[in-house]
């Protein structure tokens, strides 16, 4: 599987596309993505899917000031 992913990433990078890995659920998944050069990751490893208002409250506030 790692060889397949590595080949796909090389191809996508040659096309100058950003690579987003979905379904990252473990530290091993994240480490693999980092080692393969994936640009962005998302998945339950970080958090479950959240409504926008909950996401903003949880991640976009810094000292009670919204960061947009």
Backbone as a printed PyTorch tensor [residue, N CA C, xyz], in Angstrom:
tensor([[[  0.8170,  -1.1920,   0.0000],
         [  0.0000,   0.0000,   0.0000],
         [  0.8640,   1.2590,   0.0000]],

        [[  1.9520,   1.2280,   0.7620],
         [  2.8140,   2.4060,   0.8470],
         [  3.4090,   2.7530,  -0.5230]],

        [[  3.7790,   1.7440,  -1.3080],
         [  4.3390,   2.0040,  -2.6380],
         [  3.2970,   2.6410,  -3.5490]],

        [[  2.0570,   2.1890,  -3.4610],
         [  0.9840,   2.7630,  -4.2630],
         [  0.7640,   4.2290,  -3.9010]],

        [[  0.6800,   4.5000,  -2.6100],
         [  0.4970,   5.8820,  -2.1570],
         [  1.6700,   6.7590,  -2.5540]],

        [[  2.8570,   6.2480,  -2.3960],
         [  4.0500,   7.0030,  -2.7550],
         [  4.0430,   7.3560,  -4.2450]],

        [[  3.6790,   6.3910,  -5.0830],
         [  3.6050,   6.6420,  -6.5230],
         [  2.5480,   7.6720,  -6.8750]],

        [[  1.3950,   7.5830,  -6.2440],
         [  0.3370,   8.5660,  -6.4880],
         [  0.7800,   9.9660,  -6.0820]],

        [[  1.4540,  10.0630,  -4.9540],
         [  1.9110,  11.3660,  -4.4740],
         [  2.9380,  11.9610,  -5.4220]],

        [[  3.8610,  11.1470,  -5.9090],
         [  4.8440,  11.6320,  -6.8850],
         [  4.1310,  12.1620,  -8.1290]],

        [[  3.1380,  11.4240,  -8.6150],
         [  2.3980,  11.8440,  -9.7970],
         [  1.6540,  13.1630,  -9.5390]],

        [[  0.9560,  13.2480,  -8.4060],
         [  0.1930,  14.4590,  -8.0910],
         [  1.1020,  15.6610,  -7.8850]],

        [[  2.2350,  15.4500,  -7.2340],
         [  3.1970,  16.5490,  -7.0430],
         [  3.7470,  17.0240,  -8.3910]],

        [[  3.9690,  16.0990,  -9.3210],
         [  4.4770,  16.4920, -10.6440],
         [  3.4570,  17.3390, -11.3900]],

        [[  2.1770,  17.1820, -11.0450],
         [  1.1140,  18.0020, -11.6390],
         [  0.8730,  19.2740, -10.8380]],

        [[  1.7070,  19.4800,  -9.8200],
         [  1.6270,  20.6590,  -8.9460],
         [  0.2780,  20.7750,  -8.2430]],

        [[ -0.2560,  19.6260,  -7.8230],
         [ -1.5130,  19.5890,  -7.0860],
         [ -1.2420,  19.4280,  -5.5980]],

        [[ -2.1050,  20.0170,  -4.7780],
         [ -2.0000,  19.8130,  -3.3380],
         [ -2.6690,  18.4940,  -2.9940]],

        [[ -2.1120,  17.8040,  -2.0290],
         [ -2.6100,  16.4950,  -1.6400],
         [ -3.2450,  16.5990,  -0.2590]],

        [[ -4.5160,  16.1800,  -0.1790],
         [ -5.2490,  16.1620,   1.0820],
         [ -5.5860,  14.7160,   1.4110]],

        [[ -5.1260,  14.2580,   2.5590],
         [ -5.4460,  12.9010,   3.0120],
         [ -6.6280,  12.9690,   3.9640]],

        [[ -7.6540,  12.2150,   3.6660],
         [ -8.8250,  12.1280,   4.5330],
         [ -8.7730,  10.8180,   5.3070]],

        [[ -9.4310,  10.7880,   6.4370],
         [ -9.5170,   9.5450,   7.1990],
         [ -8.3080,   9.2560,   8.0590]],

        [[ -7.5560,  10.2880,   8.4150],
         [ -6.4060,  10.0950,   9.3000],
         [ -6.9530,   9.8630,  10.7110]],

        [[ -6.7270,   8.6610,  11.2350],
         [ -7.3170,   8.2870,  12.5190],
         [ -6.3000,   7.9500,  13.5990]],

        [[ -5.0580,   7.7170,  13.2240],
         [ -4.0510,   7.3180,  14.2150],
         [ -2.7590,   8.1030,  13.9950]],

        [[ -1.8860,   8.0360,  14.9880],
         [ -0.5680,   8.6610,  14.8520],
         [  0.2060,   8.0270,  13.7000]],

        [[  0.0630,   6.7150,  13.5290],
         [  0.7320,   6.0330,  12.4140],
         [  0.2510,   6.5740,  11.0640]],

        [[ -1.0650,   6.8050,  10.9340],
         [ -1.5990,   7.3970,   9.6980],
         [ -0.9710,   8.7640,   9.4480]],

        [[ -0.9160,   9.5830,  10.4960],
         [ -0.3420,  10.9210,  10.3680],
         [  1.1310,  10.8520,  10.0040]],

        [[  1.8790,   9.9890,  10.6750],
         [  3.3100,   9.8410,  10.3840],
         [  3.5360,   9.4260,   8.9330]],

        [[  2.7170,   8.5070,   8.4310],
         [  2.8350,   8.0710,   7.0430],
         [  2.5950,   9.2400,   6.0980]],

        [[  1.5560,  10.0150,   6.3660],
         [  1.2480,  11.1680,   5.5130],
         [  2.3920,  12.1700,   5.5080]],

        [[  2.9440,  12.4320,   6.6670],
         [  4.0720,  13.3690,   6.7650],
         [  5.2710,  12.8290,   5.9980]],

        [[  5.5890,  11.5640,   6.1870],
         [  6.7400,  10.9580,   5.5120],
         [  6.5820,  10.9130,   3.9960]],

        [[  5.3410,  10.8030,   3.5330],
         [  5.0950,  10.7540,   2.0880],
         [  4.9460,  12.1360,   1.4590]],

        [[  4.8890,  13.1770,   2.2820],
         [  4.8160,  14.5330,   1.7530],
         [  3.4110,  15.0330,   1.4650]],

        [[  2.4250,  14.4740,   2.1550],
         [  1.0470,  14.9390,   2.0020],
         [  0.9480,  16.3740,   2.5230]],

        [[  0.2320,  17.2270,   1.7800],
         [  0.1520,  18.6460,   2.1350],
         [ -0.7940,  18.9350,   3.2890]],

        [[ -1.9500,  18.3000,   3.2970],
         [ -2.9520,  18.5460,   4.3310],
         [ -3.5890,  17.2250,   4.7300]],

        [[ -3.9980,  17.1460,   6.0030],
         [ -4.6370,  15.9310,   6.4950],
         [ -5.8780,  16.2970,   7.2930]],

        [[ -6.8190,  15.3680,   7.3280],
         [ -7.9930,  15.5500,   8.1690],
         [ -8.4860,  14.1850,   8.6080]],

        [[ -9.1930,  14.1690,   9.7160],
         [ -9.7420,  12.9100,  10.1880],
         [ -9.9740,  12.9190,  11.6820]],

        [[-10.4930,  11.8100,  12.1900],
         [-10.8380,  11.6880,  13.6000],
         [ -9.6330,  11.7890,  14.5280]],

        [[ -8.4230,  11.6330,  14.0030],
         [ -7.2340,  11.8130,  14.8440],
         [ -7.2330,  13.2140,  15.4540]],

        [[ -7.7420,  14.1860,  14.6960],
         [ -7.7590,  15.5780,  15.1400],
         [ -9.0600,  15.9250,  15.8510]],

        [[-10.1770,  15.5250,  15.2780],
         [-11.4840,  15.7660,  15.8870],
         [-12.5500,  15.1760,  14.9810]],

        [[-13.7410,  14.9850,  15.5230],
         [-14.8720,  14.5470,  14.7070],
         [-15.3880,  15.7450,  13.9120]],

        [[-16.2390,  15.4970,  12.9510],
         [-16.8520,  16.5800,  12.1920],
         [-17.6760,  17.4390,  13.1460]],

        [[-17.5420,  18.7610,  13.0020],
         [-18.2020,  19.6890,  13.9110],
         [-19.0430,  20.6900,  13.1390]],

        [[-20.1540,  21.1570,  13.7260],
         [-20.8840,  22.2700,  13.1220],
         [-19.9790,  23.5130,  13.1070]],

        [[-20.2300,  24.4110,  12.1840],
         [-19.3740,  25.5870,  12.0140],
         [-19.2320,  26.3790,  13.3070]],

        [[-20.3300,  26.6310,  14.0120],
         [-20.2540,  27.4490,  15.2220],
         [-19.3880,  26.7920,  16.3010]],

        [[-19.4650,  25.4820,  16.4180],
         [-18.6390,  24.7670,  17.4000],
         [-17.1750,  24.8120,  16.9760]],

        [[-16.9110,  24.6220,  15.6840],
         [-15.5400,  24.7010,  15.1700],
         [-14.9440,  26.0760,  15.4650]],

        [[-15.7060,  27.1250,  15.1740],
         [-15.2050,  28.4860,  15.4120],
         [-14.8950,  28.7160,  16.8770]],

        [[-15.8020,  28.2870,  17.7480],
         [-15.5570,  28.4730,  19.1840],
         [-14.3250,  27.6950,  19.6430]],

        [[-14.1750,  26.4910,  19.1220],
         [-13.0960,  25.6210,  19.5890],
         [-11.7340,  25.9760,  18.9950]],

        [[-11.7070,  26.3460,  17.7200],
         [-10.4220,  26.4930,  17.0310],
         [-10.0860,  27.9050,  16.5540]],

        [[-11.0620,  28.7740,  16.4460],
         [-10.7740,  30.0860,  15.8650],
         [-10.8440,  31.2210,  16.8720]],

        [[-10.7520,  30.9170,  18.1360],
         [-10.7320,  31.9710,  19.1400],
         [ -9.3810,  31.9700,  19.8300]],

        [[ -8.8600,  33.1630,  19.9900],
         [ -7.5710,  33.3360,  20.6440],
         [ -7.7640,  34.4620,  21.6520]],

        [[ -7.6940,  34.1440,  22.9430],
         [ -7.9150,  35.1270,  24.0070],
         [ -9.2370,  35.8720,  23.8070]],

        [[-10.2970,  35.1250,  23.5320],
         [-11.6480,  35.6570,  23.3470],
         [-11.7940,  36.5520,  22.1230]],

        [[-10.8420,  36.5250,  21.1970],
         [-10.9310,  37.2880,  19.9540],
         [-10.9780,  36.2990,  18.8130]],

        [[-11.9320,  36.4860,  17.9170],
         [-12.0180,  35.5800,  16.7790],
         [-10.8610,  35.8630,  15.8120]],

        [[-10.2940,  34.8150,  15.3010],
         [ -9.2430,  34.9070,  14.2920],
         [ -9.8600,  34.4610,  12.9800]],

        [[-10.0320,  35.3580,  12.0480],
         [-10.6230,  35.0040,  10.7560],
         [ -9.7040,  35.3440,   9.6260]]])
